[in-house]
Amino acid sequence: MNVDIKIERSVEVEAPYARVVPLLDDLEGTIRRFPKLKKLTKVGANAYLWEMSTIGSKAANIAHEVSYAAHYTVNAKRGEMSWKPLPDYGNATIEGRFALLDQGKKTKLVFDVKGKLRDVPVPLMYRLLAPPFIQGKFTRLVDIFLESTRDALLEETTR
């Protein structure tokens, strides 16, 4: 079955924007912080194929190894990284943005993503439960990404 995902999350960092904006200079380093990322392969200029570890529940037989490719655009003036899916790669199409919002002494990290996971193996009896379950699993991954990015930034600013 196909499952749509849409996630909008944010976290505040106790660091000024000027100390956070270098995140956008390290595209690969920022991407690699995403949990469950098993392999990241460069497939072009600012384009990467993501291969993720299994997401879901093997016990409920709702588990999927997501893979997709996207082209990334960084706009440092706007404090934003965005990505668009590349066709013909993997079993998902995912697009989104990662933005840094200046809030004086703090910076807000905003992560918006939407897409479609294709060919998710779901037993018939779980078809109604699978989409919110999978959405919840991805939301947790985004939260972990934002938290680990915040923590890494705080470590850098205290050095």
Coordinates of N, CA, C and O in Angstrom, one line a residue, residues 71-139:
H71 N 17.1 16.3 -4.7 CA 18.1 17.3 -5.0 C 17.9 18.5 -4.0 O 16.8 18.9 -3.7
Y72 N 19.0 18.9 -3.4 CA 19.0 19.9 -2.3 C 19.4 21.3 -2.9 O 20.3 21.4 -3.7
T73 N 18.7 22.3 -2.4 CA 19.0 23.7 -2.7 C 19.2 24.4 -1.4 O 18.4 24.3 -0.5
V74 N 20.3 25.1 -1.2 CA 20.6 25.9 0.0 C 20.5 27.3 -0.3 O 21.1 27.8 -1.3
N75 N 19.7 28.0 0.4 CA 19.6 29.5 0.3 C 20.0 30.1 1.7 O 19.2 30.2 2.6
A76 N 21.3 30.4 1.8 CA 21.9 30.9 3.0 C 21.3 32.2 3.4 O 21.1 32.5 4.6
K77 N 20.9 33.1 2.5 CA 20.3 34.4 2.8 C 19.0 34.2 3.5 O 18.6 34.9 4.4
R78 N 18.2 33.2 3.1 CA 16.9 32.9 3.7 C 17.1 31.9 4.9 O 16.1 31.7 5.6
G79 N 18.2 31.4 5.1 CA 18.4 30.4 6.1 C 17.6 29.2 5.9 O 17.0 28.6 6.8
E80 N 17.7 28.6 4.7 CA 16.9 27.5 4.3 C 17.6 26.5 3.4 O 18.3 26.9 2.5
M81 N 17.3 25.2 3.7 CA 17.7 24.1 2.8 C 16.4 23.5 2.4 O 15.5 23.2 3.2
S82 N 16.2 23.3 1.1 CA 15.0 22.6 0.6 C 15.4 21.5 -0.3 O 16.5 21.4 -0.8
W83 N 14.5 20.5 -0.5 CA 14.8 19.4 -1.4 C 13.5 19.0 -2.1 O 12.4 19.1 -1.7
K84 N 13.8 18.5 -3.3 CA 12.7 18.0 -4.2 C 13.1 16.6 -4.6 O 14.3 16.3 -4.9
P85 N 12.1 15.7 -4.7 CA 12.4 14.3 -5.1 C 12.9 14.2 -6.5 O 12.6 14.9 -7.4
L86 N 13.8 13.2 -6.7 CA 14.3 12.8 -8.0 C 13.5 11.6 -8.5 O 13.4 10.7 -7.7
P87 N 13.1 11.6 -9.7 CA 12.3 10.4 -10.2 C 13.2 9.2 -10.3 O 14.5 9.4 -10.5
D88 N 12.6 8.0 -10.4 CA 13.3 6.8 -10.7 C 14.3 6.3 -9.6 O 15.3 5.6 -10.0
Y89 N 14.1 6.7 -8.4 CA 15.0 6.3 -7.3 C 14.1 5.8 -6.2 O 13.2 6.5 -5.7
G90 N 14.4 4.6 -5.7 CA 13.8 4.1 -4.5 C 12.3 3.8 -4.5 O 11.7 3.7 -5.5
N91 N 11.7 3.8 -3.3 CA 10.3 3.5 -3.1 C 9.6 4.6 -2.4 O 8.6 4.4 -1.7
A92 N 10.1 5.8 -2.5 CA 9.4 7.0 -1.9 C 9.7 8.2 -2.7 O 10.7 8.3 -3.4
T93 N 8.8 9.2 -2.6 CA 9.1 10.6 -3.1 C 8.9 11.5 -1.9 O 7.8 11.5 -1.3
I94 N 9.9 12.2 -1.5 CA 9.9 13.0 -0.3 C 10.5 14.4 -0.7 O 11.5 14.5 -1.3
E95 N 9.7 15.4 -0.3 CA 10.2 16.8 -0.4 C 10.0 17.6 0.9 O 9.2 17.2 1.7
G96 N 10.8 18.7 1.0 CA 10.6 19.4 2.2 C 11.6 20.6 2.3 O 12.2 20.9 1.4
R97 N 11.7 21.1 3.6 CA 12.6 22.2 3.9 C 13.0 22.1 5.3 O 12.3 21.6 6.2
F98 N 14.2 22.7 5.5 CA 14.8 22.8 6.9 C 15.1 24.3 7.0 O 16.0 24.7 6.2
A99 N 14.5 25.0 7.8 CA 14.7 26.4 7.9 C 15.2 26.9 9.3 O 14.9 26.2 10.3
L100 N 16.0 27.9 9.3 CA 16.5 28.5 10.5 C 15.9 29.9 10.7 O 16.0 30.7 9.8
L101 N 15.2 30.1 11.8 CA 14.5 31.4 12.0 C 15.2 32.1 13.1 O 15.3 31.6 14.2
D102 N 15.6 33.4 12.8 CA 16.3 34.2 13.8 C 15.3 34.7 14.8 O 14.3 35.3 14.5
Q103 N 15.6 34.4 16.1 CA 14.7 34.9 17.2 C 15.6 35.6 18.2 O 15.4 35.4 19.4
G104 N 16.5 36.4 17.8 CA 17.4 37.1 18.7 C 18.4 36.3 19.3 O 19.3 35.8 18.6
K105 N 18.4 36.0 20.6 CA 19.4 35.2 21.2 C 19.1 33.7 21.0 O 20.0 32.8 21.3
K106 N 18.0 33.3 20.4 CA 17.7 32.0 20.0 C 17.5 31.8 18.5 O 17.3 32.8 17.8
T107 N 17.5 30.6 18.1 CA 17.2 30.3 16.7 C 16.2 29.1 16.7 O 16.4 28.2 17.4
K108 N 15.2 29.3 15.9 CA 14.2 28.2 15.7 C 14.5 27.3 14.5 O 14.8 27.9 13.4
L109 N 14.7 26.0 14.7 CA 14.9 25.1 13.6 C 13.5 24.5 13.2 O 12.8 24.0 14.0
V110 N 13.2 24.7 11.9 CA 11.9 24.3 11.4 C 12.1 23.2 10.4 O 12.9 23.4 9.5
F111 N 11.4 22.1 10.5 CA 11.5 21.0 9.5 C 10.1 20.7 9.0 O 9.2 20.3 9.8
D112 N 9.9 20.8 7.7 CA 8.6 20.5 7.1 C 8.9 19.5 6.0 O 9.8 19.7 5.2
V113 N 8.2 18.4 6.0 CA 8.4 17.4 5.0 C 7.0 16.7 4.6 O 6.1 16.7 5.4
K114 N 6.9 16.4 3.3 CA 5.8 15.7 2.9 C 6.2 14.7 1.7 O 7.2 14.9 1.1
G115 N 5.4 13.7 1.6 CA 5.8 12.7 0.6 C 4.9 11.5 0.6 O 3.9 11.4 1.3
K116 N 5.3 10.5 -0.2 CA 4.6 9.3 -0.4 C 5.6 8.1 -0.3 O 6.6 8.1 -1.0
L117 N 5.2 7.2 0.6 CA 6.0 5.9 0.6 C 5.2 4.9 -0.2 O 4.0 4.7 0.0
R118 N 5.9 4.3 -1.1 CA 5.2 3.3 -2.0 C 5.5 1.9 -1.6 O 6.6 1.6 -1.1
D119 N 4.6 1.1 -1.9 CA 4.7 -0.4 -1.8 C 5.1 -0.8 -0.3 O 5.9 -1.7 -0.1
V120 N 4.4 -0.2 0.6 CA 4.6 -0.5 2.0 C 3.9 -1.8 2.3 O 2.6 -1.9 2.1
P121 N 4.6 -2.9 2.7 CA 3.9 -4.1 3.0 C 3.1 -4.1 4.3 O 3.7 -3.9 5.3
V122 N 1.8 -4.1 4.2 CA 0.9 -4.0 5.3 C -0.1 -5.1 5.3 O -0.9 -5.2 4.3
P123 N -0.2 -5.9 6.3 CA -1.3 -7.0 6.3 C -2.7 -6.3 6.2 O -2.9 -5.2 6.8
L124 N -3.6 -7.0 5.6 CA -4.9 -6.5 5.4 C -5.6 -6.0 6.6 O -6.2 -4.9 6.7
M125 N -5.4 -6.7 7.7 CA -6.1 -6.3 9.0 C -5.5 -5.0 9.6 O -6.2 -4.4 10.5
Y126 N -4.4 -4.6 9.1 CA -3.8 -3.3 9.7 C -3.9 -2.2 8.7 O -3.3 -1.1 9.0
R127 N -4.6 -2.3 7.6 CA -4.6 -1.3 6.6 C -5.1 0.1 7.1 O -4.6 1.1 6.7
L128 N -6.1 0.1 8.0 CA -6.6 1.4 8.5 C -5.6 2.0 9.6 O -5.5 3.2 9.7
L129 N -4.9 1.1 10.3 CA -4.0 1.6 11.3 C -2.6 2.0 10.8 O -1.9 2.8 11.4
A130 N -2.2 1.5 9.7 CA -0.9 1.7 9.2 C -0.5 3.1 8.9 O 0.6 3.6 9.3
P131 N -1.3 3.9 8.2 CA -0.9 5.3 7.9 C -0.6 6.1 9.1 O 0.5 6.7 9.2
P132 N -1.5 6.2 10.1 CA -1.1 7.0 11.3 C 0.1 6.4 12.1 O 0.9 7.1 12.7
F133 N 0.2 5.1 12.1 CA 1.3 4.4 12.8 C 2.6 4.8 12.1 O 3.6 5.2 12.7
I134 N 2.7 4.8 10.8 CA 3.9 5.1 10.0 C 4.2 6.6 10.1 O 5.3 7.0 10.3
Q135 N 3.1 7.4 10.1 CA 3.3 8.9 10.3 C 3.9 9.1 11.6 O 4.8 10.0 11.8
G136 N 3.5 8.4 12.6 CA 4.0 8.6 14.0 C 5.5 8.2 14.1 O 6.3 8.9 14.7
K137 N 5.8 7.1 13.4 CA 7.2 6.7 13.4 C 8.1 7.7 12.7 O 9.2 8.1 13.2
F138 N 7.7 8.3 11.6 CA 8.4 9.3 10.9 C 8.5 10.6 11.7 O 9.5 11.3 11.8
T139 N 7.4 11.0 12.4 CA 7.4 12.2 13.2 C 8.5 12.0 14.3 O 9.2 13.0 14.6

